[in-house]
Short mmCIF file of C-alpha atoms in Angstrom, two decimals:
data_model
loop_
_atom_site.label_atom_id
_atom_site.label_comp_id
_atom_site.label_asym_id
_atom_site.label_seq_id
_atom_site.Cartn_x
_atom_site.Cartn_y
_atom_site.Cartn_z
CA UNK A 1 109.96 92.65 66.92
CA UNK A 2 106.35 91.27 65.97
CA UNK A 3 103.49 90.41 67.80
CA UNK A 4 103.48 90.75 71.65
CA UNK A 5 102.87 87.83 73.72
CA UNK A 6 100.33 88.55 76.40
CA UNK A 7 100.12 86.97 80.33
CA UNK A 8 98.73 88.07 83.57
CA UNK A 9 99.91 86.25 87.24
CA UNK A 10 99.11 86.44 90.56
CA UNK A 11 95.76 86.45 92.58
CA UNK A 12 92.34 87.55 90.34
CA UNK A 13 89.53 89.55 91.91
CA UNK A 14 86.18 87.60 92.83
CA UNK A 15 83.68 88.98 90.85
CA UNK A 16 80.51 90.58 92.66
CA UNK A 17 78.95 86.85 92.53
CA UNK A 18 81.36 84.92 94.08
CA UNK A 19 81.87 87.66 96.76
CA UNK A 20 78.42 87.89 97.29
CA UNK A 21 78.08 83.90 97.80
CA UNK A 22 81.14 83.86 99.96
CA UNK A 23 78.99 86.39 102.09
CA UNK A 24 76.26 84.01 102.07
CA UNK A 25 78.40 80.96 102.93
CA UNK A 26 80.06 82.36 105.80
CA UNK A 27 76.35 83.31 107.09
CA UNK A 28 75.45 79.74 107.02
CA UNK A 29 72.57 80.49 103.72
CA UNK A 30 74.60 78.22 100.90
CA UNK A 31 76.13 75.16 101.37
CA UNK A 32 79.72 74.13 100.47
CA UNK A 33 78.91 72.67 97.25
CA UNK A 34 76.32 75.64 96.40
CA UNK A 35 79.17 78.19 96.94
CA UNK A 36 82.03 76.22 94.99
CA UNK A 37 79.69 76.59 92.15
CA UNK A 38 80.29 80.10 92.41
CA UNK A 39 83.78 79.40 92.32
CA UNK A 40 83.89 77.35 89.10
CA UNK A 41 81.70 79.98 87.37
CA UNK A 42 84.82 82.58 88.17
CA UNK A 43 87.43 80.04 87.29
CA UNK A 44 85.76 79.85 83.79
CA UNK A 45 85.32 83.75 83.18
CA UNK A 46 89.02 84.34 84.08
CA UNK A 47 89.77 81.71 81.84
CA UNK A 48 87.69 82.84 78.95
CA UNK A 49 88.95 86.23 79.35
CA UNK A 50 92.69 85.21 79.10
CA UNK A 51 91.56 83.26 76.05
CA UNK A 52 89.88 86.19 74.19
CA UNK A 53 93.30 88.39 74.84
CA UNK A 54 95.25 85.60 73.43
CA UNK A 55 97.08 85.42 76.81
CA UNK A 56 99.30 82.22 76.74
CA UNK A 57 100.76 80.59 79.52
CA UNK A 58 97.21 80.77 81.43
CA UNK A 59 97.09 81.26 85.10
CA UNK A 60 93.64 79.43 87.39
CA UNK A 61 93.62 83.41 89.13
CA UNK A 62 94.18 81.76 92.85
CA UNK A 63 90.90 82.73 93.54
CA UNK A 64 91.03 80.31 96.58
CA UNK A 65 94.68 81.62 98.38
CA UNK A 66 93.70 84.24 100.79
CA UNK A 67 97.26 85.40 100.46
CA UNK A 68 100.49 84.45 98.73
CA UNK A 69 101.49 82.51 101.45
CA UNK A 70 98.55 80.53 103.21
CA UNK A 71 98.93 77.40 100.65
CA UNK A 72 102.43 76.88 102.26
CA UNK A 73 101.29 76.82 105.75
CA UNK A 74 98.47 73.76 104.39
CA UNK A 75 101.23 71.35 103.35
CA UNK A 76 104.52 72.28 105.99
CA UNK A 77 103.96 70.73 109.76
CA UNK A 78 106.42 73.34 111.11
CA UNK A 79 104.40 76.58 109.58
CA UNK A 80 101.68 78.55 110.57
CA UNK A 81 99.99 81.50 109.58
CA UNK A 82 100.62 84.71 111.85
CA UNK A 83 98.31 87.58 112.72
CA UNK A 84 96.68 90.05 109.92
CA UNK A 85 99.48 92.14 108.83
CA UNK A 86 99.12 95.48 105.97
CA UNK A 87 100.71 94.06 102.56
CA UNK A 88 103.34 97.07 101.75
CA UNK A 89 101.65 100.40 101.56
CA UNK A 90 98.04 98.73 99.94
CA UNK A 91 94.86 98.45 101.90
CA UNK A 92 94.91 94.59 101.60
CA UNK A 93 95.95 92.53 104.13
CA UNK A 94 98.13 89.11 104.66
CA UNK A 95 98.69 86.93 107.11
CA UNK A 96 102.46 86.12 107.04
CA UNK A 97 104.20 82.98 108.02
CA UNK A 98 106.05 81.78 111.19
CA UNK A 99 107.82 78.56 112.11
CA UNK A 100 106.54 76.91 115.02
CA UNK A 101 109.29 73.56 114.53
CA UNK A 102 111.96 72.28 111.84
CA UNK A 103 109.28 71.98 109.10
CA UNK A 104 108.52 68.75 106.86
CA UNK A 105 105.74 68.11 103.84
CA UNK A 106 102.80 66.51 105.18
CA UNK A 107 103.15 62.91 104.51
CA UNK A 108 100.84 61.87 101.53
CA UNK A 109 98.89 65.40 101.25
CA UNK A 110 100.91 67.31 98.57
CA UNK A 111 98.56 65.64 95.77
CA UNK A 112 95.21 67.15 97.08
CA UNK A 113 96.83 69.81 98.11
CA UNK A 114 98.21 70.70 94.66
CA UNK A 115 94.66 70.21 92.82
CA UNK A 116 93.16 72.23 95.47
CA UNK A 117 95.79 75.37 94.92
CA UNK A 118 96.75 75.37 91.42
CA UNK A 119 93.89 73.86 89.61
CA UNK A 120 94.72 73.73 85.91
CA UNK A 121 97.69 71.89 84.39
CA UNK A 122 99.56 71.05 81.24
CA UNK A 123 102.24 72.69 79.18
CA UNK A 124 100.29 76.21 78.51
CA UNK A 125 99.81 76.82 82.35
CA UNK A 126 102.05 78.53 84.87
CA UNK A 127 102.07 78.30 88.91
CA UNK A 128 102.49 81.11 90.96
CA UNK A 129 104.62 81.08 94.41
CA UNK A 130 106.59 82.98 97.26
CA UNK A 131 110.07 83.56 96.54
CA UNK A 132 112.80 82.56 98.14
CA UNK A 133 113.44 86.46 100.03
CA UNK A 134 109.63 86.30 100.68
CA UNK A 135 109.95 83.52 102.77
CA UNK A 136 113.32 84.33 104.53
CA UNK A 137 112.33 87.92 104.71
CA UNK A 138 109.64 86.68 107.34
CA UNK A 139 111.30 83.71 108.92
CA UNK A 140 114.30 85.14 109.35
CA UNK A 141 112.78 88.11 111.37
CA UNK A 142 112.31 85.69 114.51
CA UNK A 143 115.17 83.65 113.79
CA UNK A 144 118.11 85.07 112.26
CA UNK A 145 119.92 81.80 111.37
CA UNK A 146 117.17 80.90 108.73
CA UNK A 147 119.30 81.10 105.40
CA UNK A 148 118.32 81.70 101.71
CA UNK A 149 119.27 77.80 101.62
CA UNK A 150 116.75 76.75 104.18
CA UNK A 151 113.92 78.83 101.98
CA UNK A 152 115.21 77.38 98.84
CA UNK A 153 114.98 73.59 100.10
CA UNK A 154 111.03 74.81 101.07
CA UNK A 155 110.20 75.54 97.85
CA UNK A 156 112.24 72.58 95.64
CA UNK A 157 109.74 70.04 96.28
CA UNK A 158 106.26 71.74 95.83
CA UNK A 159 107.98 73.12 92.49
CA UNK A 160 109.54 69.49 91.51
CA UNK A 161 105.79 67.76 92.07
CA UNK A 162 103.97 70.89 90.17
CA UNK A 163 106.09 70.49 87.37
CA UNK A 164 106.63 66.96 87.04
CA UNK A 165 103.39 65.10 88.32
CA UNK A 166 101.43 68.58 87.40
CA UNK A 167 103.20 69.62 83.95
CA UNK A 168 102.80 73.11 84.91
CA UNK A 169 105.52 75.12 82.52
CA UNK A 170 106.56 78.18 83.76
CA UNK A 171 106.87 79.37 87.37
CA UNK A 172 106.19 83.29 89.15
CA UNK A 173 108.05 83.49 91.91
CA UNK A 174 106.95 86.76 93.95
CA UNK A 175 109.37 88.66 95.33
CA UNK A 176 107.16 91.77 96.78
CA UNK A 177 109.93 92.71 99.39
CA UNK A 178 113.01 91.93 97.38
CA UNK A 179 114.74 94.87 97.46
CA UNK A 180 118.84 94.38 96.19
CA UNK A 181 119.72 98.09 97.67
CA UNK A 182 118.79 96.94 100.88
CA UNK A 183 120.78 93.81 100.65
CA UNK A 184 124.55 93.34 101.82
CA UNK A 185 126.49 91.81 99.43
CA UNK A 186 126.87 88.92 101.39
CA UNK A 187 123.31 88.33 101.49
CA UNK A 188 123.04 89.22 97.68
CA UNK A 189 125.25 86.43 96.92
CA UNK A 190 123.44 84.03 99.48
CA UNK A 191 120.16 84.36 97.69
CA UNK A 192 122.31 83.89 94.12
CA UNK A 193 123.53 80.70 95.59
CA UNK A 194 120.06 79.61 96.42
CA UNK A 195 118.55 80.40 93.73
CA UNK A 196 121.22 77.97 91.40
CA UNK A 197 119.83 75.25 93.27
CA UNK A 198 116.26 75.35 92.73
CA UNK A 199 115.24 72.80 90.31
CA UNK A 200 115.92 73.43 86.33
CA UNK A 201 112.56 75.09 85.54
CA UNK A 202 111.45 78.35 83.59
CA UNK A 203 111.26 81.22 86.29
CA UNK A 204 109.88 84.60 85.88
CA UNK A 205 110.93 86.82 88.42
CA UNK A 206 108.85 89.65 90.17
CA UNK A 207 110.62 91.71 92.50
CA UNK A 208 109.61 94.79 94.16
CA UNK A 209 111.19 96.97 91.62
CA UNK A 210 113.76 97.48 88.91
CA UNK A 211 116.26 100.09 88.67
CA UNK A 212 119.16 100.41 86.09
CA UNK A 213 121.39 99.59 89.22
CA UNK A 214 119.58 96.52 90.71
CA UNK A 215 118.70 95.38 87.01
CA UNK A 216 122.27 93.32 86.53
CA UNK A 217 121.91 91.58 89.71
CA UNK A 218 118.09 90.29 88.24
CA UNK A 219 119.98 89.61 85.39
CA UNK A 220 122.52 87.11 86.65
CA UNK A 221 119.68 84.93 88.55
CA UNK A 222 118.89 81.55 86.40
CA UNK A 223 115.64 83.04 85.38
CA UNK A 224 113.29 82.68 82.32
CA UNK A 225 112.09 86.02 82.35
CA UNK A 226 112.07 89.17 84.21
CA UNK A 227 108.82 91.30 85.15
CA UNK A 228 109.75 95.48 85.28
CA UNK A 229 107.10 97.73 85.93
CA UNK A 230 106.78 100.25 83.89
CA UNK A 231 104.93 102.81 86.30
CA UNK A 232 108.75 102.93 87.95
CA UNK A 233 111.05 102.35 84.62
CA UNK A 234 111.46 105.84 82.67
CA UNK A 235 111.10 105.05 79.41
CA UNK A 236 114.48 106.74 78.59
CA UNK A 237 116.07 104.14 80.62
CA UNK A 238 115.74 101.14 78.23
CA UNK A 239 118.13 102.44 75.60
CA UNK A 240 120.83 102.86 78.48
CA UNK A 241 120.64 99.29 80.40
CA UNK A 242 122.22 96.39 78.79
CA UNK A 243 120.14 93.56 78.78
CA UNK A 244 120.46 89.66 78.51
CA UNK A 245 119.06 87.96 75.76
CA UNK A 246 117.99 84.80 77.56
CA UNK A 247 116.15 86.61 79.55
CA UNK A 248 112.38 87.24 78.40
CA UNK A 249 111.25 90.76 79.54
CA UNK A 250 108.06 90.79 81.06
CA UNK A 251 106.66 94.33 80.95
CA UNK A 252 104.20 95.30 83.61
CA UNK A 253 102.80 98.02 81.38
CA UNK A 254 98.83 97.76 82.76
CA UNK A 255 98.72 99.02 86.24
CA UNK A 256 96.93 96.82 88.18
CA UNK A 257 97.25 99.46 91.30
CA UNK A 258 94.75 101.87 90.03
CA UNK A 259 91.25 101.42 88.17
CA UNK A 260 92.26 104.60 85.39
CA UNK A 261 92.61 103.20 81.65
CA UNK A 262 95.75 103.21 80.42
CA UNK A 263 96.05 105.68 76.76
CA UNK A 264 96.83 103.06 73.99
CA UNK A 265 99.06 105.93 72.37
CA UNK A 266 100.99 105.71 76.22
CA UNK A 267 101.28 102.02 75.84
CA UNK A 268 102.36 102.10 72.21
CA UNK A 269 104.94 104.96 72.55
CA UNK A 270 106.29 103.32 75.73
CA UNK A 271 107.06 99.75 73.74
CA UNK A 272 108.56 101.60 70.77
CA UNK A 273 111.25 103.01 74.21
CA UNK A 274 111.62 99.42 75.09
CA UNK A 275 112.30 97.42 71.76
CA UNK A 276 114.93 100.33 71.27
CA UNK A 277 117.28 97.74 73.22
CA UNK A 278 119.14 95.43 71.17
CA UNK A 279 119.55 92.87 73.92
CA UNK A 280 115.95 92.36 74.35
CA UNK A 281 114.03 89.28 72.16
CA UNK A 282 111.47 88.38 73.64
CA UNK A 283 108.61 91.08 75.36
CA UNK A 284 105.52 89.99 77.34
CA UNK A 285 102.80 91.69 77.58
CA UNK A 286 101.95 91.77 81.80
CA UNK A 287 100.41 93.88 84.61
CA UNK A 288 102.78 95.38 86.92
CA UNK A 289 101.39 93.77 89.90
CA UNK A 290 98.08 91.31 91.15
CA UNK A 291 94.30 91.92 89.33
CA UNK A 292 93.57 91.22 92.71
CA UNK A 293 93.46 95.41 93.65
CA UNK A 294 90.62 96.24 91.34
CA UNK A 295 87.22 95.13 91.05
CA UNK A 296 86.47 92.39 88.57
CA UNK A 297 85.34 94.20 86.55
CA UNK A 298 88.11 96.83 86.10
CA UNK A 299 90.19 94.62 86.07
CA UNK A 300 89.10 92.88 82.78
CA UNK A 301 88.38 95.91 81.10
CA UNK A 302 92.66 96.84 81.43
CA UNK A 303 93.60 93.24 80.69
CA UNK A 304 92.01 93.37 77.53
CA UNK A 305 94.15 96.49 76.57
CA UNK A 306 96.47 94.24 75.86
CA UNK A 307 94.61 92.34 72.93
CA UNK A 308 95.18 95.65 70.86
CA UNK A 309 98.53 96.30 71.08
#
C-alpha cells in the first residue's frame, strides 16, 4: 500500500512552560502579552513536531479551547457554558453547553473569533469541531424538541466561513458520545439526514467507537475519512468488515489514553491486519483520541512513533 500518511487532531497538551506561565498569569505576575508569548512558543513546537513526523494536514493543537465546546458558546447569543462536568470516564473535565434563547452568530464577530480559535490556515491545515450528536446529545437533554437539523444548521456557517474565508481543508468533527447501538433507528436516520446537509467539505469522523456492527452506518455518512481505534478493533476484524473505498481510514493506532510506548513490532503487525482489506486505499496514521491526556512531553515522544512506520 506504500507509505503511511501521518496526522494527529484534537486539543495538544501545554507544555510545563506554558502551564507554568498560565499559573503565573492567573496570579497577576505576567501580563497578557508576557503570557501569549508562552503561547506562541507552544504553537511553534507542536508545529515543528508535526513537521519532523511528516504529519500533513497540520492541526494549531487548540491550545487555547478549554474544551471542545467553549469556542461555540463565544460566537452563539443563545449559548452558554454550563457547570464543570467529568468528560466520559477521564479525569478531565468540560463544561458543556446549554441554550439560554433561539441562538444567532454574533453579528460581525465570527472573523476574530475564527483567528482567535483556529489560528493557522491554508490548504495543508484542518479545523477541529463538535459534531452534530455532540451538540444535540447536550441540548436535547433540557429540551427534547432540539433535532439533529437544528445542530446541523449550528455548525454550517462556522464550517462555510473556515473553509471559504479561512481555506482550512479538512474538517474533525468529534463525536465522543456517538454511540449508533444506543440510537433508535429513527434517530439514526435523523442524524444521516443532517449530516447530507452540512456543507460539501472533507469530514473525518471520530465517534466514540467502531464495531463491525456500527461500522456500515459510519460508512454511509458523506465523510472523507473515518477514525477507528485500534485499542477497541481486534485486529482479526479487518479481514471480515467490508469497507468503502471513498472512505480514508484513519487508524488511531497511538494511544493517546496512556503514557506506555507502543512496540513498533505491535504497530507493524497490526497494519499488515488492516491492509489485509481490499476495500481500504487510503490509511492514516492517527492517535486514537486527544494528546491532550498526557504530558507534553509523552505525548511527543508517541507521536513520533509514527515517523518510523
Amino acid at each position: 500500500m506504500g507509505k503511511y500518511q501521518k496526522t494527529f487532531f484534537g486539543i495538544f497538551p501545554r507544555t510545563e512552560a506554558l502551564v507554568k506561565a498560565t499559573q503565573d498569569w492567573e496570579r497577576r505576575r505576567i501580563t497578557d502579552e508576557e503570557l501569549k508569548k508562552f503561547y506562541e512558543e507552544d504553537y511553534r513546537f507542536w508545529l515543528y513536531v508535526q513537521k519532523e513526523i511528516g504529519a500533513e494536514p497540520f492541526v494549531d493543537g487548540m491550545l487555547n479551547w478549554d474544551d471542545l465546546f467553549h469556542p461555540l458558546s463565544e460566537i452563539y447569543e443563545g449559548i452558554q457554558r454550563g457547570p464543570l462536568s467529568r468528560f466520559l470516564e477521564t479525569n478531565t473535565f468540560y463544561r458543556p453547553l446549554r441554550l439560554t434563547s433561539t441562538p444567532f452568530l454574533k453579528k460581525g464577530e465570527l472573523e476574530k473569533w475564527s483567528e482567535t480559535y483556529f489560528r493557522k490556515n491554508g490548504n495543508t491545515w484542518a479545523a477541529c469541531l463538535p459534531g452534530i450528536h455532540a451538540l444535540h446529545y447536550h441540548f436535547s437533554r433540557e429540551n427534547e424538541e432540539i433535532s439533529y437539523e437544528f445542530c446541523a444548521n449550528l455548525l454550517s456557517p462556522l464550517l462555510d466561513f473556515l473553509a471559504q474565508k479561512r481555506k482550512f481543508s479538512f474538517f474533525h468533527l468529534m463525536e465522543p458520545w456517538l454511540e449508533p447501538a444506543h440510537l433508535k433507528a429513527q434517530h439514526k436516520q435523523a442524524y444521516h439526514s443532517a449530516f447530507s446537509t452540512l456543507p460539501p467539505l472533507k469530514y473525518i469522523l471520530h465517534p466514540s467507537s467502531v464495531t463491525p456492527v456500527s461500522l456500515p452506518f459510519y460508512l454511509s455518512l458523506p465523510i472523507s475519512g473515518l477514525k477507528v481505534d485500534a485499542t477497541g478493533f481486534l485486529p482479526e476484524w479487518w479481514k471480515e468488515i467490508e469497507w468503502n473505498s471513498r472512505v480514508a481510514l484513519y487508524i488511531g493506532i497511538i494511544d493517546m489514553r496512556q503514557s506506555r510506548i507502543e512496540k513498533r513490532d505491535w504497530l507493524k503487525g497490526y497494519l499488515e491486519k488492516v491492509e489485509s482489506n481490499p476495500g481500504i486505499r487510503e490509511i492514516v496514521l492517527t492517535g486514537n483520541t486527544d494528546p491532550m491526556f498526557l504530558p507534553a512531553t509523552v505525548a511527543k515522544k508517541k507521536m513520533e512513533l509514527v515517523k518510523e512506520i
